[in-house]
Coordinates of C-alpha atoms in Angstrom, one line a residue:
X194 CA 0.0 0.0 0.1
X195 CA 1.1 3.5 -0.7
X196 CA 1.4 5.5 2.4
X197 CA 2.1 9.1 2.6
X198 CA 2.5 9.2 6.5
X199 CA 1.4 7.7 9.8
X200 CA 1.3 10.0 12.7
X201 CA -0.5 10.3 16.2
X202 CA -2.5 13.5 17.1
X203 CA -6.0 14.4 17.7
X204 CA -8.9 14.4 15.2
X205 CA -9.3 18.0 14.3
X206 CA -12.7 17.8 12.5
X207 CA -16.3 16.6 12.7
X208 CA -18.0 14.6 15.3
X209 CA -14.8 13.2 16.9
X210 CA -13.0 16.4 17.0
X211 CA -10.7 16.3 20.0
X212 CA -10.3 12.5 20.2
X213 CA -6.6 11.2 20.2
X214 CA -6.1 9.2 17.2
X215 CA -3.6 7.6 14.7
X216 CA -3.7 8.9 11.3
X217 CA -2.9 6.7 8.3
X218 CA -2.7 8.9 5.3
X219 CA -2.7 7.0 1.9
X220 CA -1.3 8.5 -1.1
X221 CA -3.2 8.6 -4.4
X222 CA -6.6 10.1 -5.1
X223 CA -9.1 9.6 -8.1
X224 CA -9.9 13.5 -7.8
X225 CA -8.1 16.7 -8.1
X226 CA -9.6 19.3 -5.7
X227 CA -7.8 22.7 -5.7
X228 CA -8.0 23.2 -2.0
X229 CA -6.4 19.5 -1.1
X230 CA -3.5 19.7 1.4
X231 CA -2.1 16.2 0.8
X232 CA 1.4 15.6 -0.8
X233 CA 0.5 12.9 -3.4
X234 CA 4.2 12.7 -4.5
X235 CA 5.9 11.3 -1.5
X236 CA 4.9 7.9 -0.3
X237 CA 6.3 4.7 1.2
X238 CA 5.3 1.1 0.1
X239 CA 4.1 -0.8 3.3
X240 CA 2.3 -4.0 3.8
X241 CA -0.7 -4.3 6.0
X242 CA 1.4 -6.0 8.7
X243 CA 4.0 -3.0 8.6
X244 CA 1.0 -0.4 8.7
X245 CA -0.5 -2.2 11.8
X246 CA 2.9 -2.4 13.6
X247 CA 3.6 1.3 13.1
X248 CA -0.1 2.2 14.2
X249 CA 0.5 0.2 17.3
X250 CA 4.1 1.5 17.9
X251 CA 3.3 5.1 17.7
X252 CA -0.2 5.3 19.0
X253 CA -0.8 3.2 22.0
X254 CA -2.9 3.5 24.1
X255 CA -5.1 5.3 21.5
X256 CA -7.8 3.1 20.0
X257 CA -9.1 5.3 17.2
X258 CA -7.4 5.0 13.8
X259 CA -8.3 7.4 10.9
X260 CA -7.5 6.2 7.4
X261 CA -7.5 9.4 5.4
X262 CA -5.7 10.6 2.2
X263 CA -5.7 11.1 -0.7
X264 CA -8.5 8.8 -1.2
X265 CA -8.2 5.6 1.2
X266 CA -10.9 3.8 -0.3
X267 CA -8.5 3.0 -3.5
X268 CA -6.4 0.8 -1.2
X269 CA -8.0 -0.1 2.2
X270 CA -8.9 -3.8 2.3
X271 CA -11.0 -5.8 4.6
X272 CA -7.9 -7.8 5.6
X273 CA -6.2 -4.5 6.8
X274 CA -9.5 -3.8 8.9
X275 CA -9.3 -7.2 10.4
X276 CA -5.8 -6.7 11.4
X277 CA -6.5 -3.4 13.1
X278 CA -9.5 -4.7 14.8
X279 CA -7.3 -7.6 16.0
X280 CA -5.0 -4.9 17.5
X281 CA -7.9 -3.3 19.3
X282 CA -8.4 -0.4 17.1
X283 CA -11.6 1.5 16.0
X284 CA -11.4 2.2 12.4
X285 CA -12.7 5.5 10.8
X286 CA -12.3 6.4 7.1
X287 CA -12.4 9.7 5.4
X288 CA -13.5 9.3 1.9
X289 CA -14.8 11.4 -0.9
X290 CA -17.5 8.7 -1.4
X291 CA -16.6 7.8 -5.0
X292 CA -15.6 4.2 -4.2
X293 CA -17.1 1.6 -2.0
X294 CA -15.3 1.2 1.3
X295 CA -13.9 -2.1 2.6
X296 CA -15.8 -4.2 5.0
X297 CA -14.8 -3.7 8.6
X298 CA -14.8 0.1 8.7
X299 CA -16.6 1.3 12.0
X300 CA -17.2 5.0 11.2
X301 CA -17.4 6.5 7.6
X302 CA -16.9 10.3 7.1
X303 CA -17.9 11.2 3.7
X304 CA -16.8 14.6 2.2
X305 CA -18.3 14.8 -1.2
X306 CA -16.8 16.8 -4.0
X307 CA -19.8 17.0 -6.2
X308 CA -19.2 20.7 -7.0
X309 CA -15.5 20.6 -7.3
X310 CA -14.8 17.6 -9.5
X311 CA -16.1 15.8 -12.5
X312 CA -17.1 12.2 -12.1
X313 CA -17.4 12.7 -8.1
X314 CA -20.7 10.9 -7.9
X315 CA -21.3 9.0 -4.6
X316 CA -21.3 5.4 -4.3
X317 CA -21.0 4.6 -0.6
X318 CA -23.9 2.7 0.9
X319 CA -23.5 4.1 4.5
X320 CA -22.4 7.5 5.7
X321 CA -22.1 8.1 9.5
X322 CA -20.9 11.8 9.0
X323 CA -21.4 13.9 6.0
X324 CA -18.9 16.7 5.8
X325 CA -19.3 19.5 3.1
X326 CA -16.3 21.8 2.4
X327 CA -18.3 25.1 2.5
X328 CA -17.5 28.3 0.5
X329 CA -20.8 30.1 1.2
X330 CA -21.5 29.5 -2.7
X331 CA -22.3 25.9 -2.5
X332 CA -25.3 24.4 -4.2
X333 CA -26.7 22.7 -0.9
X334 CA -29.6 21.1 -2.8
X335 CA -26.8 18.5 -4.0
X336 CA -26.4 17.6 -0.3
X337 CA -29.9 17.7 1.2
X338 CA -31.1 14.1 0.3
X339 CA -27.8 12.5 1.4
X340 CA -28.8 10.3 4.5
X341 CA -26.1 10.4 7.3
X342 CA -26.2 10.2 11.1
X343 CA -24.4 13.7 11.6
X344 CA -24.2 16.7 9.2
X345 CA -21.2 19.1 9.2
X346 CA -20.3 22.2 7.2
X347 CA -16.5 22.8 7.2
X348 CA -15.6 26.4 6.1
X349 CA -13.1 26.2 3.3
X350 CA -9.7 27.7 4.2
X351 CA -8.6 29.6 1.2
X352 CA -5.5 31.1 2.6
X353 CA -6.9 34.6 2.6
X354 CA -7.9 35.9 6.1
X355 CA -10.6 38.3 4.5
X356 CA -12.0 35.7 2.4
X357 CA -12.0 33.2 5.2
X358 CA -13.8 35.5 7.3
X359 CA -16.5 35.7 4.7
X360 CA -16.8 32.0 4.3
X361 CA -16.9 31.5 8.3
X362 CA -19.8 34.1 8.4
X363 CA -21.6 32.5 5.6
X364 CA -21.1 29.0 7.3
X365 CA -22.6 30.4 10.6
X366 CA -25.4 31.9 8.8
X367 CA -26.4 28.7 7.0
X368 CA -26.2 26.5 10.1
X369 CA -28.3 29.0 12.0
X370 CA -30.9 29.0 9.1
X371 CA -30.6 25.0 8.7
X372 CA -29.9 23.6 12.1
X373 CA -29.7 20.1 10.7
X374 CA -26.1 21.1 9.8
X375 CA -23.2 21.7 12.5
X376 CA -19.9 23.6 11.9
X377 CA -16.8 21.6 11.8
X378 CA -13.9 23.9 12.7
X379 CA -10.3 22.5 12.0
X380 CA -9.2 22.6 15.5
X381 CA -5.8 21.2 14.6
X382 CA -5.3 24.5 12.7
X383 CA -6.6 26.6 15.5
X384 CA -4.3 24.7 18.0
X385 CA -1.3 24.8 15.5
X386 CA -0.8 21.1 15.7
X387 CA -0.4 18.4 13.3

Protein backbone atom coordinates (compact mmCIF):
# COMPACT_ATOMS: atom_id res chain seq x y z
CA UNK A 1 0.00 0.00 0.00
CA UNK A 2 1.18 3.54 -0.74
CA UNK A 3 1.39 5.43 2.55
CA UNK A 4 2.09 9.13 2.68
CA UNK A 5 2.50 9.23 6.48
CA UNK A 6 1.40 7.70 9.77
CA UNK A 7 1.24 9.98 12.81
CA UNK A 8 -0.42 10.35 16.20
CA UNK A 9 -2.41 13.49 17.01
CA UNK A 10 -6.03 14.43 17.72
CA UNK A 11 -8.92 14.34 15.32
CA UNK A 12 -9.35 17.97 14.38
CA UNK A 13 -12.66 17.83 12.53
CA UNK A 14 -16.25 16.64 12.75
CA UNK A 15 -18.05 14.48 15.28
CA UNK A 16 -14.88 13.06 16.89
CA UNK A 17 -13.02 16.39 17.07
CA UNK A 18 -10.65 16.37 20.02
CA UNK A 19 -10.29 12.56 20.13
CA UNK A 20 -6.71 11.22 20.22
CA UNK A 21 -6.17 9.22 17.04
CA UNK A 22 -3.55 7.63 14.83
CA UNK A 23 -3.74 8.91 11.26
CA UNK A 24 -2.82 6.69 8.33
CA UNK A 25 -2.62 8.96 5.27
CA UNK A 26 -2.80 7.08 1.99
CA UNK A 27 -1.22 8.53 -1.14
CA UNK A 28 -3.20 8.72 -4.39
CA UNK A 29 -6.62 10.10 -5.15
CA UNK A 30 -9.04 9.76 -8.02
CA UNK A 31 -10.03 13.45 -7.81
CA UNK A 32 -8.07 16.68 -8.09
CA UNK A 33 -9.49 19.28 -5.70
CA UNK A 34 -7.83 22.69 -5.74
CA UNK A 35 -7.94 23.02 -1.93
CA UNK A 36 -6.42 19.60 -1.14
CA UNK A 37 -3.52 19.73 1.33
CA UNK A 38 -2.09 16.23 0.68
CA UNK A 39 1.34 15.58 -0.83
CA UNK A 40 0.71 12.91 -3.46
CA UNK A 41 4.31 12.67 -4.65
CA UNK A 42 5.95 11.31 -1.51
CA UNK A 43 4.94 7.88 -0.21
CA UNK A 44 6.34 4.64 1.19
CA UNK A 45 5.19 1.19 0.10
CA UNK A 46 4.04 -0.70 3.21
CA UNK A 47 2.43 -4.06 3.83
CA UNK A 48 -0.69 -4.38 5.97
CA UNK A 49 1.44 -5.89 8.74
CA UNK A 50 3.87 -2.96 8.61
CA UNK A 51 1.00 -0.46 8.79
CA UNK A 52 -0.52 -2.16 11.84
CA UNK A 53 2.87 -2.44 13.54
CA UNK A 54 3.54 1.28 13.04
CA UNK A 55 0.02 2.21 14.22
CA UNK A 56 0.60 0.21 17.40
CA UNK A 57 4.13 1.53 17.89
CA UNK A 58 3.30 5.23 17.73
CA UNK A 59 -0.27 5.32 18.98
CA UNK A 60 -0.75 3.11 21.99
CA UNK A 61 -2.90 3.45 24.06
CA UNK A 62 -5.10 5.33 21.51
CA UNK A 63 -7.83 3.18 20.01
CA UNK A 64 -9.05 5.34 17.11
CA UNK A 65 -7.37 4.99 13.73
CA UNK A 66 -8.25 7.46 10.96
CA UNK A 67 -7.70 6.19 7.41
CA UNK A 68 -7.42 9.32 5.31
CA UNK A 69 -5.76 10.53 2.15
CA UNK A 70 -5.69 11.14 -0.65
CA UNK A 71 -8.52 8.69 -1.13
CA UNK A 72 -8.07 5.71 1.19
CA UNK A 73 -10.90 3.66 -0.32
CA UNK A 74 -8.66 3.06 -3.35
CA UNK A 75 -6.32 0.95 -1.21
CA UNK A 76 -7.91 -0.07 2.11
CA UNK A 77 -8.84 -3.76 2.30
CA UNK A 78 -11.03 -5.83 4.59
CA UNK A 79 -7.92 -7.74 5.68
CA UNK A 80 -6.26 -4.49 6.85
CA UNK A 81 -9.42 -3.71 8.83
CA UNK A 82 -9.37 -7.19 10.36
CA UNK A 83 -5.74 -6.73 11.43
CA UNK A 84 -6.48 -3.31 12.96
CA UNK A 85 -9.48 -4.74 14.83
CA UNK A 86 -7.31 -7.59 16.11
CA UNK A 87 -4.96 -4.90 17.47
CA UNK A 88 -7.91 -3.37 19.37
CA UNK A 89 -8.46 -0.38 17.08
CA UNK A 90 -11.65 1.44 16.07
CA UNK A 91 -11.45 2.26 12.37
CA UNK A 92 -12.62 5.53 10.84
CA UNK A 93 -12.31 6.38 7.16
CA UNK A 94 -12.42 9.82 5.54
CA UNK A 95 -13.55 9.35 1.95
CA UNK A 96 -14.85 11.36 -0.98
CA UNK A 97 -17.45 8.62 -1.41
CA UNK A 98 -16.70 7.78 -5.03
CA UNK A 99 -15.66 4.19 -4.25
CA UNK A 100 -17.13 1.54 -1.98
CA UNK A 101 -15.31 1.23 1.33
CA UNK A 102 -13.89 -2.04 2.61
CA UNK A 103 -15.83 -4.24 5.02
CA UNK A 104 -14.91 -3.59 8.64
CA UNK A 105 -14.91 0.21 8.74
CA UNK A 106 -16.52 1.35 12.01
CA UNK A 107 -17.19 5.03 11.17
CA UNK A 108 -17.46 6.56 7.69
CA UNK A 109 -16.92 10.27 7.12
CA UNK A 110 -17.90 11.22 3.60
CA UNK A 111 -16.81 14.56 2.21
CA UNK A 112 -18.34 14.64 -1.27
CA UNK A 113 -16.70 16.74 -3.95
CA UNK A 114 -19.80 16.96 -6.14
CA UNK A 115 -19.26 20.63 -6.93
CA UNK A 116 -15.50 20.59 -7.31
CA UNK A 117 -14.67 17.62 -9.53
CA UNK A 118 -16.19 15.87 -12.51
CA UNK A 119 -17.01 12.20 -11.95
CA UNK A 120 -17.40 12.66 -8.17
CA UNK A 121 -20.71 10.81 -7.88
CA UNK A 122 -21.38 9.07 -4.58
CA UNK A 123 -21.42 5.28 -4.38
CA UNK A 124 -20.92 4.62 -0.65
CA UNK A 125 -23.79 2.71 0.92
CA UNK A 126 -23.50 4.05 4.48
CA UNK A 127 -22.47 7.48 5.75
CA UNK A 128 -22.06 8.14 9.45
CA UNK A 129 -20.86 11.72 9.02
CA UNK A 130 -21.48 13.93 5.99
CA UNK A 131 -18.93 16.76 5.84
CA UNK A 132 -19.27 19.43 3.16
CA UNK A 133 -16.39 21.80 2.46
CA UNK A 134 -18.34 25.06 2.52
CA UNK A 135 -17.49 28.21 0.56
CA UNK A 136 -20.77 30.04 1.07
CA UNK A 137 -21.52 29.54 -2.62
CA UNK A 138 -22.31 25.82 -2.47
CA UNK A 139 -25.35 24.32 -4.14
CA UNK A 140 -26.67 22.77 -0.93
CA UNK A 141 -29.53 21.09 -2.82
CA UNK A 142 -26.92 18.54 -3.91
CA UNK A 143 -26.48 17.40 -0.29
CA UNK A 144 -29.95 17.67 1.23
CA UNK A 145 -31.08 14.15 0.30
CA UNK A 146 -27.89 12.37 1.38
CA UNK A 147 -28.66 10.28 4.45
CA UNK A 148 -26.20 10.40 7.36
CA UNK A 149 -26.20 10.31 11.15
CA UNK A 150 -24.32 13.62 11.48
CA UNK A 151 -24.12 16.65 9.18
CA UNK A 152 -21.22 19.11 9.16
CA UNK A 153 -20.23 22.16 7.15
CA UNK A 154 -16.51 22.86 7.21
CA UNK A 155 -15.47 26.38 6.20
CA UNK A 156 -13.06 26.16 3.29
CA UNK A 157 -9.67 27.62 4.22
CA UNK A 158 -8.58 29.53 1.12
CA UNK A 159 -5.46 31.05 2.71
CA UNK A 160 -6.82 34.60 2.68
CA UNK A 161 -7.97 36.10 6.00
CA UNK A 162 -10.62 38.37 4.50
CA UNK A 163 -12.12 35.64 2.31
CA UNK A 164 -11.92 33.11 5.16
CA UNK A 165 -13.86 35.58 7.33
CA UNK A 166 -16.59 35.82 4.68
CA UNK A 167 -16.74 32.02 4.40
CA UNK A 168 -16.95 31.57 8.18
CA UNK A 169 -19.77 34.12 8.42
CA UNK A 170 -21.63 32.37 5.60
CA UNK A 171 -21.13 29.00 7.32
CA UNK A 172 -22.49 30.30 10.64
CA UNK A 173 -25.44 31.90 8.85
CA UNK A 174 -26.29 28.75 6.94
CA UNK A 175 -26.13 26.55 10.04
CA UNK A 176 -28.32 28.95 12.01
CA UNK A 177 -30.91 28.92 9.22
CA UNK A 178 -30.60 25.14 8.71
CA UNK A 179 -29.97 23.57 12.15
CA UNK A 180 -29.62 20.06 10.76
CA UNK A 181 -26.08 21.20 9.89
CA UNK A 182 -23.29 21.76 12.43
CA UNK A 183 -20.01 23.59 11.94
CA UNK A 184 -16.80 21.58 11.79
CA UNK A 185 -13.90 23.81 12.74
CA UNK A 186 -10.45 22.47 11.91
CA UNK A 187 -9.24 22.68 15.50
CA UNK A 188 -5.83 21.24 14.63
CA UNK A 189 -5.21 24.44 12.64
CA UNK A 190 -6.48 26.63 15.50
CA UNK A 191 -4.19 24.79 17.94
CA UNK A 192 -1.31 24.78 15.43
CA UNK A 193 -0.78 21.04 15.76
CA UNK A 194 -0.49 18.34 13.16
